[in-house]
Structures are given as structure tokens and as C-alpha cells.
CSV table of C-alpha atoms in Angstrom, one decimal:
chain,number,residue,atom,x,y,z
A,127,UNK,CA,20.6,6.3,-21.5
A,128,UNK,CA,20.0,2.9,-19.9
A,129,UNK,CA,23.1,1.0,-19.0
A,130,UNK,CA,22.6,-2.7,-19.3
A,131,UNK,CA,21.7,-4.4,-15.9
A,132,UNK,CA,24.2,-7.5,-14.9
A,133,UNK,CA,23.3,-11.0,-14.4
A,134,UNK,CA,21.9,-10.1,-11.1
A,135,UNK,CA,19.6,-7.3,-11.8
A,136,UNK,CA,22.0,-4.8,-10.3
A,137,UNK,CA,23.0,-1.5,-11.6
A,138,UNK,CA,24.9,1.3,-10.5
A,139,UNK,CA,23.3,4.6,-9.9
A,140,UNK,CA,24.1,7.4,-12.2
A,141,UNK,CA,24.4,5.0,-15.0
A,142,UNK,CA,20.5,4.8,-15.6
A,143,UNK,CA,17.5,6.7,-15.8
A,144,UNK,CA,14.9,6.3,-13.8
A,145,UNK,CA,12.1,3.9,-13.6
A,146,UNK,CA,9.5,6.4,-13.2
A,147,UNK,CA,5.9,6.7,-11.8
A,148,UNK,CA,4.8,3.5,-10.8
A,149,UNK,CA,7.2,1.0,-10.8
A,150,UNK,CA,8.7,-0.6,-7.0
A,151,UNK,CA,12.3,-0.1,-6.7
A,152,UNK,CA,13.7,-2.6,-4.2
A,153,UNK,CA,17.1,-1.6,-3.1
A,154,UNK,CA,20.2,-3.2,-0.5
A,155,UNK,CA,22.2,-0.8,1.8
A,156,UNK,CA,24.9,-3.9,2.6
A,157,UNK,CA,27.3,-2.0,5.2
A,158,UNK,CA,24.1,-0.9,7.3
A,159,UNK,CA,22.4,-4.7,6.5
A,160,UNK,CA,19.0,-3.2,4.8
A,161,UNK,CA,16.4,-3.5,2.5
A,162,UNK,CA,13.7,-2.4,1.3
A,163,UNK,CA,11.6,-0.4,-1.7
A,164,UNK,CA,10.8,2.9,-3.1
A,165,UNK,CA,8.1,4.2,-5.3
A,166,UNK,CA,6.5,7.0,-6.8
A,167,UNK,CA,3.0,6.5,-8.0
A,168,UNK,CA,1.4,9.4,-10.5
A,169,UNK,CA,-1.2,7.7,-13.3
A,170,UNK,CA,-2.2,5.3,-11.5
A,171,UNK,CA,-3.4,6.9,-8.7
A,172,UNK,CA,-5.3,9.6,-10.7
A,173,UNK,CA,-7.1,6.2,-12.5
A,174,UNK,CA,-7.9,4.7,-9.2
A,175,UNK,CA,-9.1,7.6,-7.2
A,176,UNK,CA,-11.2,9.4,-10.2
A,177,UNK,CA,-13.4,6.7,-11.1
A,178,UNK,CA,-15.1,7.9,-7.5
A,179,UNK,CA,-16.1,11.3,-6.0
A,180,UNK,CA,-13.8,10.9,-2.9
A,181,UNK,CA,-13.4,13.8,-0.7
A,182,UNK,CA,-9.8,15.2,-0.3
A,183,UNK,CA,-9.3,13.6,2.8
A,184,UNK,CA,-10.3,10.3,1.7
A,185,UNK,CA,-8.6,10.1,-1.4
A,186,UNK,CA,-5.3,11.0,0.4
A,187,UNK,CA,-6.2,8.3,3.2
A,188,UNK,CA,-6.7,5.9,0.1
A,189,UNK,CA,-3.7,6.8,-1.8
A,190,UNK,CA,-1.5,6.1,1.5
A,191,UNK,CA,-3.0,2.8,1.7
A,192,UNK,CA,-2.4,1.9,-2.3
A,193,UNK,CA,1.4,3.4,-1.5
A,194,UNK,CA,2.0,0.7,1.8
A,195,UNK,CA,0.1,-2.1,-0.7
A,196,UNK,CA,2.7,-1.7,-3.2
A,197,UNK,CA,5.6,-1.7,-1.2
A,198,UNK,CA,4.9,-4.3,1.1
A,199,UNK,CA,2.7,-6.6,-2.1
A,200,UNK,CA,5.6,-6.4,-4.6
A,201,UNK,CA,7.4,-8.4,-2.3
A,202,UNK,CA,5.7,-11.7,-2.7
A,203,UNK,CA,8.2,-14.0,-4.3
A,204,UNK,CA,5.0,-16.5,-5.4
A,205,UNK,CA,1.6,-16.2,-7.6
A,206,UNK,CA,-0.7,-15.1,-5.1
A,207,UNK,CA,-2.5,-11.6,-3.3
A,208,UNK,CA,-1.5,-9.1,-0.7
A,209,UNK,CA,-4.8,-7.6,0.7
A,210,UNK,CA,-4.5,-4.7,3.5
A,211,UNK,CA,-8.1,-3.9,5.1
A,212,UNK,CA,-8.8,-1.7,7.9
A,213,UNK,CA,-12.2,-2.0,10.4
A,214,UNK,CA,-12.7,1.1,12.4
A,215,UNK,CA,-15.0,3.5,14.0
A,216,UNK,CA,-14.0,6.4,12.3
A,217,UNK,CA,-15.7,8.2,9.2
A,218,UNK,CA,-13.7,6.1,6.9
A,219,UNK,CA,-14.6,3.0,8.6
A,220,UNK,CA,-13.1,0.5,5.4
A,221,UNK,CA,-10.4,0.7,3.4
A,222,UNK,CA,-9.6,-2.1,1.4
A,223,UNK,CA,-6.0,-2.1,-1.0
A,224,UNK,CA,-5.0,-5.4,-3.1
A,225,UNK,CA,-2.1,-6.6,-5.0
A,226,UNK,CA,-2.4,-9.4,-7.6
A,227,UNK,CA,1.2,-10.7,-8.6
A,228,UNK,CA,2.6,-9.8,-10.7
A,229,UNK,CA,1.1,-6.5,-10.8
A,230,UNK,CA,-2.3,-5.8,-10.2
A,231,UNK,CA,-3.5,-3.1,-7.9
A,232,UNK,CA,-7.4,-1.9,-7.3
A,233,UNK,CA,-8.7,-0.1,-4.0
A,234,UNK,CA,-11.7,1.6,-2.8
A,235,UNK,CA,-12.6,3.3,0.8
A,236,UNK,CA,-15.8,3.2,2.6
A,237,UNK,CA,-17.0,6.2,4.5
A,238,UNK,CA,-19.4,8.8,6.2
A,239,UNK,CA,-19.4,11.2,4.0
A,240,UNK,CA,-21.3,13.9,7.2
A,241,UNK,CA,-18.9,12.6,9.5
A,242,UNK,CA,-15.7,13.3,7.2
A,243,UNK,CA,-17.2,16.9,6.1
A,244,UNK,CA,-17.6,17.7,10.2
A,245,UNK,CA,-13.8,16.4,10.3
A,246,UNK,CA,-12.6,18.6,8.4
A,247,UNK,CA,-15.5,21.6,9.5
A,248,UNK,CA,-13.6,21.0,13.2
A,249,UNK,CA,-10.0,20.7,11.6
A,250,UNK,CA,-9.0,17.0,12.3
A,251,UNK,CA,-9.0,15.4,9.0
A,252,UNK,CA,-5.7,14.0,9.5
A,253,UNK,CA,-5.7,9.7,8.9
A,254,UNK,CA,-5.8,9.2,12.6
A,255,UNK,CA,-8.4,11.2,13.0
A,256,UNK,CA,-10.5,9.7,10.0
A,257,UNK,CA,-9.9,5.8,10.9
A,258,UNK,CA,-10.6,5.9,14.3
A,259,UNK,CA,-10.0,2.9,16.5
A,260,UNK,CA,-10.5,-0.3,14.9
A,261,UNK,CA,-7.8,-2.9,13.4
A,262,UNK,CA,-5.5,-3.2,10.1
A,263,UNK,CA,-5.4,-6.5,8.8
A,264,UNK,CA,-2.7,-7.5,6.2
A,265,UNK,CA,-3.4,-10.7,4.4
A,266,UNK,CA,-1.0,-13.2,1.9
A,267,UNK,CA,-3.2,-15.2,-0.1
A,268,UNK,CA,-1.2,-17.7,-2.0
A,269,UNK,CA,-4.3,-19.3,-3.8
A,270,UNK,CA,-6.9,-22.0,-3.4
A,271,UNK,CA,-5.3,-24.9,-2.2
A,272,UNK,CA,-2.8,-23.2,0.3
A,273,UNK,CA,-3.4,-21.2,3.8
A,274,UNK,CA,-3.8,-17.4,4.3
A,275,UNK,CA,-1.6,-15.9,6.0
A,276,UNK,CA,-3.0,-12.8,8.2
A,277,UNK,CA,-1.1,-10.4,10.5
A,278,UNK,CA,-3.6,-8.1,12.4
A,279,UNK,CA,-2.6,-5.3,14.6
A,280,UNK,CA,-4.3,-2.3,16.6
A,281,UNK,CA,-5.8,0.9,15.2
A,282,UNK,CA,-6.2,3.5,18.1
A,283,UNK,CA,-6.1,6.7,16.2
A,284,UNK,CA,-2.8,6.0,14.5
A,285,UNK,CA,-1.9,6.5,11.2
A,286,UNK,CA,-1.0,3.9,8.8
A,287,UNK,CA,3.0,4.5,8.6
A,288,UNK,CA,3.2,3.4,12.4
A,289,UNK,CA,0.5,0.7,12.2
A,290,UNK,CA,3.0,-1.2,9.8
A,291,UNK,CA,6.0,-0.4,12.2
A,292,UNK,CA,3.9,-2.2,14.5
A,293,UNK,CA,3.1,-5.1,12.5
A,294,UNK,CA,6.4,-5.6,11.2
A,295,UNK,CA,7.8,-5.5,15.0
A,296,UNK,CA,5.3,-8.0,16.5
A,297,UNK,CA,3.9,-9.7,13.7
A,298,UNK,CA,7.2,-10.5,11.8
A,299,UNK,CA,9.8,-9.1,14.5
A,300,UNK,CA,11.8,-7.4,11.8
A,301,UNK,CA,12.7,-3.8,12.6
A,302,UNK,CA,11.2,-2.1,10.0
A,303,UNK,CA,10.8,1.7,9.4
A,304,UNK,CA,8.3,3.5,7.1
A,305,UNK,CA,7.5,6.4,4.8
A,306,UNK,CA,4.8,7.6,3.1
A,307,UNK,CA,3.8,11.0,1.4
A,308,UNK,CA,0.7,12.4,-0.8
A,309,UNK,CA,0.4,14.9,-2.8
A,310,UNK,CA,-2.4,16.6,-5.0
A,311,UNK,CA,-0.5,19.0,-8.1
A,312,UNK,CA,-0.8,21.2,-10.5
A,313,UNK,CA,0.1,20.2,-14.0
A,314,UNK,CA,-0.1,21.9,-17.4
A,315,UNK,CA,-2.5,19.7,-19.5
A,316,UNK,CA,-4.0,20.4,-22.7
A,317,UNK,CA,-6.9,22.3,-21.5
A,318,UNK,CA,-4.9,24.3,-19.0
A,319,UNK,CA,-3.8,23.8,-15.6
A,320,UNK,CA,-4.7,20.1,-14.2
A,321,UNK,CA,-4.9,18.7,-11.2
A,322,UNK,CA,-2.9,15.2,-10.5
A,323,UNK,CA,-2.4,12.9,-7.5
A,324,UNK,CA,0.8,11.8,-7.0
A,325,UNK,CA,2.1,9.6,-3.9
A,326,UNK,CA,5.6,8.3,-2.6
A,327,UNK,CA,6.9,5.8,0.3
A,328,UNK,CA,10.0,3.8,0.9
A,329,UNK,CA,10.2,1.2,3.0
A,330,UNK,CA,13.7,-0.3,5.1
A,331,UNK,CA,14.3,-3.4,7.2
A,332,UNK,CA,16.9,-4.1,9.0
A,333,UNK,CA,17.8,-7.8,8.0
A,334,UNK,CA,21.8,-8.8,9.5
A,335,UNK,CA,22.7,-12.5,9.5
A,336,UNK,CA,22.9,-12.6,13.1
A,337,UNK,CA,19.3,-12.9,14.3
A,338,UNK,CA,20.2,-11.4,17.7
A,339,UNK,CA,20.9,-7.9,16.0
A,340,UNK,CA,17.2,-8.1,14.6
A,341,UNK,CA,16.1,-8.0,18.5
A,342,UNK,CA,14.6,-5.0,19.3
A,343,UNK,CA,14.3,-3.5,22.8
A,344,UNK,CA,11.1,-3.1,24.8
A,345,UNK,CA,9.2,0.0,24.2
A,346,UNK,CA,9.8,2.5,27.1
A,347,UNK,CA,7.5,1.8,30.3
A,348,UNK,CA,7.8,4.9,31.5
A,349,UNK,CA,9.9,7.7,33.0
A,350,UNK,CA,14.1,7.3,32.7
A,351,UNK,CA,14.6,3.8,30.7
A,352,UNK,CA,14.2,5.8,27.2
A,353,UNK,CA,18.2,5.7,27.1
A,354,UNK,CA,18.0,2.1,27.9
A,355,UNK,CA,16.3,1.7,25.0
A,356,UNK,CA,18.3,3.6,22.5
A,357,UNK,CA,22.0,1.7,24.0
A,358,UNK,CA,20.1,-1.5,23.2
A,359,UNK,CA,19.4,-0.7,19.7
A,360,UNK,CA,22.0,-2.1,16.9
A,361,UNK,CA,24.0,0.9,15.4
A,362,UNK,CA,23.8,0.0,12.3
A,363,UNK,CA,19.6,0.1,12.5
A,364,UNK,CA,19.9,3.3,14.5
A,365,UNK,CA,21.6,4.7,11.8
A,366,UNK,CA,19.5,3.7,9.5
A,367,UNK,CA,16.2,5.6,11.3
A,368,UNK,CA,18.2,8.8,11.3
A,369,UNK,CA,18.5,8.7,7.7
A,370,UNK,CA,15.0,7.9,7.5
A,371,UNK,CA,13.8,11.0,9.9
A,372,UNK,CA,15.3,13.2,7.2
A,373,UNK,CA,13.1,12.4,4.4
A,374,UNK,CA,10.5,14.7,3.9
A,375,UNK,CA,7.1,14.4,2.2
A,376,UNK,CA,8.0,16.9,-0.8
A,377,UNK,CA,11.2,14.5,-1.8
A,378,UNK,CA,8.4,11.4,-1.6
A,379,UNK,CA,6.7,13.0,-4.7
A,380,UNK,CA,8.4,15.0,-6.2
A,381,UNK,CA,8.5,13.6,-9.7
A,382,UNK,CA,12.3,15.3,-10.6
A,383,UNK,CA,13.5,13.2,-7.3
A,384,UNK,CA,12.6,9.8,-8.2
A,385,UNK,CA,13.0,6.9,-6.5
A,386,UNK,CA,16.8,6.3,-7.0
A,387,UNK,CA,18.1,9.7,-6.6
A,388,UNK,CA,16.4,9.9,-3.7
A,389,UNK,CA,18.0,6.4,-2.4
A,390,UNK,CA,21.1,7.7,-3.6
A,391,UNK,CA,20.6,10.9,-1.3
A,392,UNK,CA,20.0,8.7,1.8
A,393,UNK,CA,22.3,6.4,1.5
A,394,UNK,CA,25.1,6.8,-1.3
A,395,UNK,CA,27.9,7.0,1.6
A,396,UNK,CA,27.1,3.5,2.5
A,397,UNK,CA,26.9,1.6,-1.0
A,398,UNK,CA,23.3,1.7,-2.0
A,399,UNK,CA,22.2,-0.7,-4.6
A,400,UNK,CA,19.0,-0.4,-6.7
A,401,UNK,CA,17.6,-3.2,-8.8
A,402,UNK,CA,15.0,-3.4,-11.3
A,403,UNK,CA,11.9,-1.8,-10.7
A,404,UNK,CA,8.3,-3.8,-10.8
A,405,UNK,CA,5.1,-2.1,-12.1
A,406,UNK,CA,2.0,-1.6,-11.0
A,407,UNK,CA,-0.9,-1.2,-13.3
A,408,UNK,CA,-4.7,-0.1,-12.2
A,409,UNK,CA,-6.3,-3.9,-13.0
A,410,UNK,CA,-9.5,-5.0,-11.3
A,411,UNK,CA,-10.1,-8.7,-11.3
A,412,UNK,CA,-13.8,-8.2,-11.5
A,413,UNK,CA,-15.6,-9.4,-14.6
A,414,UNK,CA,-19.1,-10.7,-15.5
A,415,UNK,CA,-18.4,-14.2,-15.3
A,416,UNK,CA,-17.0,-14.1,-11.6
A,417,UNK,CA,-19.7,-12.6,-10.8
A,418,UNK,CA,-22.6,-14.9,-12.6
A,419,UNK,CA,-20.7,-17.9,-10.7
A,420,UNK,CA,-21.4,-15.7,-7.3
A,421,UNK,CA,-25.4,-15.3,-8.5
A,422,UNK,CA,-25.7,-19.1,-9.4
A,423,UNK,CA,-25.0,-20.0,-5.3
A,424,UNK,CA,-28.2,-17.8,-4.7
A,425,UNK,CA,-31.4,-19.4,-3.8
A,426,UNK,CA,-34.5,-17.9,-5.7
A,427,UNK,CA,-35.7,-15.9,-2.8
A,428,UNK,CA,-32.1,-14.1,-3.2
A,429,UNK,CA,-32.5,-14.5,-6.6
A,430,UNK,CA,-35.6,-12.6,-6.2
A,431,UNK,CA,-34.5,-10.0,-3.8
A,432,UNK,CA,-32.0,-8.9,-6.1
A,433,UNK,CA,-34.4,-7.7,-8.9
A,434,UNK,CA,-34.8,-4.1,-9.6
A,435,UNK,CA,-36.8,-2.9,-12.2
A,436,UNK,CA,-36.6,-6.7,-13.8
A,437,UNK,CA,-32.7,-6.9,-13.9
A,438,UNK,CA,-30.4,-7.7,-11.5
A,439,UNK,CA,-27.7,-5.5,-11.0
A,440,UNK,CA,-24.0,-5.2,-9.8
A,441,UNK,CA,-21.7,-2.7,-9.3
A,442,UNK,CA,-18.2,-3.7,-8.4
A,443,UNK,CA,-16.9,-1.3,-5.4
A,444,UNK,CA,-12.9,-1.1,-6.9
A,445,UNK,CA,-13.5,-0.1,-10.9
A,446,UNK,CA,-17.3,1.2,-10.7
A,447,UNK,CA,-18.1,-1.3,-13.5
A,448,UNK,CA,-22.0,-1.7,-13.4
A,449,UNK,CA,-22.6,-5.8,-14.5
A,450,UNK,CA,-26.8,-6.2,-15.5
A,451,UNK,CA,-27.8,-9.6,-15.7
A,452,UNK,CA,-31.8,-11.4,-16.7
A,453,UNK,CA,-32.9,-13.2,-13.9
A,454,UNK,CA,-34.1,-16.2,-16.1
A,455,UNK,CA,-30.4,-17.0,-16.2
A,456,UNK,CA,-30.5,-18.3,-13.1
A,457,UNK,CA,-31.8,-21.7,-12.0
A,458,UNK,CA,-34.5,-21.5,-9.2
A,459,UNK,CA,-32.8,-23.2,-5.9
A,460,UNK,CA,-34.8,-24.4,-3.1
């Protein structure tokens, strides 16, 4: 049973259950000066990824990048968007994520569907492999009257766990460490033996008073200074990536884990607190009359160009929802 939470949110583990698939556990390690968030996703997942006919490889790609959306989107302490969007050469040359506070999450990827089977053909399906070189963008949208935000960083055959390291070190210069994990399982279901997706990350930052603890070192240069490097590394954060290393993909999904046992596995020696734990539902913001406002900027050439078999038609990428409209709704526009 549930113990009540305090005034703060807090509770103490072993005196709740869990919050289960899909909801964002933020947590606080106070004797190592951490943060961060866990999650499991399960249903939603399955929701987002069946409504297209993704290959393997793609849908795990995806369900990494809905994983890194949640954790780093349920963190937005205003009404507003977290978008992350790659650009690369590789056969899945788009993948798009977005969080809507308070808990809004749709995605889609974009890919070559030859090039991805000939990935796989050769044996290099891994993400690095399938994005290529090309950028990750991470945008905070806080609405119409204020300034995105946008943090862009390199893609050169790297996967999407050390992309964010990378933003988080130059972008935001906290030292920040993540983990992310995908899984497909077999379930019982009422017509037999199913297939679900299930994904996990957690996410820590190392966030001391003392700014000058946050410094991190330069990356080695080369041959000899890698010890450098580790002596000017705060203990406390060095402890905190050796906890890290340990945990392996299976404890990221496994569904009798769970977020806070397996927070309570990492760091239970050092005081780990969980809070409350935010949802995430599949909810695309699409709908017909976004979309009429979009057609009623065309001119009637475009206007024109868009008819197929005397409709006009729309599919949104995220939730496959196919909109038709009549042309002679639309105004001619010269």
C-alpha cells in the first residue's frame, strides 16, 4: 500500500509501490549532490510505434528517442514543448520526439526503408550505424510570445545516449550521465503469446552548490593525460559514473525492477530520494481545425495542387490520422 507523500512530495522507499509504466520518477542522491529521473515506458510505446509498420531497428531507434524526450521534457518547470529532432545521412535520416507539458508525448521516424533492410543484411543496424552523421537538435518552446531555446550538437555515428552527454557538457556545462535500454517481450495476452515494447532510461546530473565542482576536465588530447583527466574529476561525480556503468539494459525494462527499486539498488547507501512520478500519455496535438488554419495561408495554385481525386487530403506523420477536406472551403488567394 501507498504511504502518504509529505508536504514536499517525498517518500521513503519501501513504503510505496511503484509508479509503474510510464510515469517519470525524478529522484535526489544529496551526499553525492545528484539528480535526475527514471522511467519505464510499456503501453505507451506499443500505442506509438504500432500505429506504423516500423522495422525493428527503427522502432528501437524511435523508442530510445521517446525514452531521452521523457526524461529530459518532464523537466520543464513551465507550459511549454520539449522537441528533440535529429538531421542525418543515415537510413533513418529524421527522427522527431515531442513533449507537451504537462504530458503529452507523440513521435515518428523517417527512413529508407532499402537502406535500413541492407543495414541489417550487412549486420550494422545498431543506432550509430542507422543515423549516420548529421546533428541532434533539442528545442524548449515556451510558447508564442517567448524565444526558443535550441541546443544543437554533432551526430558522427554516435548513439543517442552520448549525443546528450555531449549536449549537456557544452551546451549546458552540467556533467550529466545517461541510460537508455529497449526491449521487445513476450507477454501472455488473451489470444496467446504477445509481443510488447517496453523501454527504460535514467538520467543523473551532478548539480553541487559550488559551481567550480560542476567544471569538468578537458577530454583527453591524446596519449598519457587520461589520468590527468580522471584526478580532475570531483569524487563525488566520479562516484556517481561508476554506479551508473553498472546498470545494465535488462534492469532498464524489466517491469518487476521498476524505477525506484532500481534507484534504490544504485544508490540506497547514499540516501536516495524519489518523488512523485509524472505521466506520459500517447496525445497528438493534431486536429482538423489546426490544420484548416494551415490550408487557409495557401494560395489557390496550392490550393489546387493539393487536390486528389477532388478532396484534399492530410495525413498527420505522429498519430496516422488521415484529415479530408472540400476544396470550396477554401477562399481563392491571389
Amino acid at each position: 500500500m501507498n504511504a502518504p507523500a509529505s508536504k514536499t512530495g517525498e517518500r521513503k522507499l519501501g513504503e510505496f509501490g511503484h509508479a509503474g509504466d510510464d510515469h517519470v520518477v525524478p529522484f535526489e542522491v544529496g551526499a553525492l549532490d545528484i539528480r535526475g529521473r527514471g522511467v519505464q515506458l510499456g503501453p505507451i510505446l506499443d500505442q506509438i510505434l504500432g500505429r506504423h509498420s516500423y522495422p525493428e531497428p527503427v522502432a528501437r531507434l524511435l523508442a530510445e528517442a521517446v525514452v531521452l524526450t521523457a526524461l529530459l521534457g518532464t523537466a520543464l518547470k513551465f507550459d511549454g514543448k520539449f522537441i528533440l529532432q535529429t538531421r542525418s545521412d543515415g537510413p533513418v535520416d529524421m527522427l522527431v520526439a515531442d513533449f507537451s507539458t504537462p504530458q503529452s508525448m507523440r513521435a515518428y521516424a523517417r527512413y529508407d526503408r532499402e537502406a535500413v533492410d541492407a543495414a541489417a543484411d550487412a549486420g550494422d543496424s545498431s543506432p550509430e550505424a542507422l543515423l549516420g552523421s548529421g546533428v541532434l537538435a533539442l528545442t524548449i518552446d515556451q510558447g508564442e510570445h517567448m524565444q526558443r531555446y535550441q541546443g544543437v550538437v554533432p551526430l558522427e555515428r554516435t548513439s543517442l545516449e552520448e549525443a546528450a552527454r555531449v549536449y549537456f557538457r557544452q551546451s549546458e556545462q552540467i556533467p550529466t550521465d545517461v541510460r537508455l535500454a529497449v526491449a521487445k517481450m513476450v507477454v501472455r495476452g488473451n489470444g496467446g503469446a504477445e509481443e510488447r515494447w517496453r523501454a527504460g532510461g535514467l538520467m543523473a546530473q551532478f548539480l553541487p552548490d559550488a559551481a567550480e565542482r560542476r567544471r569538468l576536465p578537458d577530454l583527453p588530447g591524446g596519449d598519457g593525460d587520461e589520468n590527468d583527466v580522471d584526478e580532475a574529476t570531483d569524487d563525488a561525480w566520479k562516484e556517481t559514473l561508476a554506479l551508473m556503468s553498472t546498470v545494465e539494459a535488462v534492469e532498464l525494462v524489466d517491469p518487476e525492477v521498476g524505477a525506484e527499486r532500481l534507484l534504490y539498488r544504485l544508490f540506497h547507501e547514499h540516501g536516495v530520494r524519489v518523488y512523485d512520478g509524472t505521466e506520459v500519455v500517447d496525445d497528438c496535438s493534431c486536429s482538423r481545425e489546426k490544420i484548416k488554419t494551415i490550408l487557409d495561408g495557401f494560395t489557390a495554385e496550392e490550393i489546387d495542387s493539393s487536390i486528389e481525386e477532388g478532396v484534399i487530403r492530410v495525413n498527420c506523420e505522429f498519430c496516422s490520422t488521415s484529415y479530408e477536406f472540400d476544396p470550396a472551403e477554401f477562399k481563392p488567394k491571389n
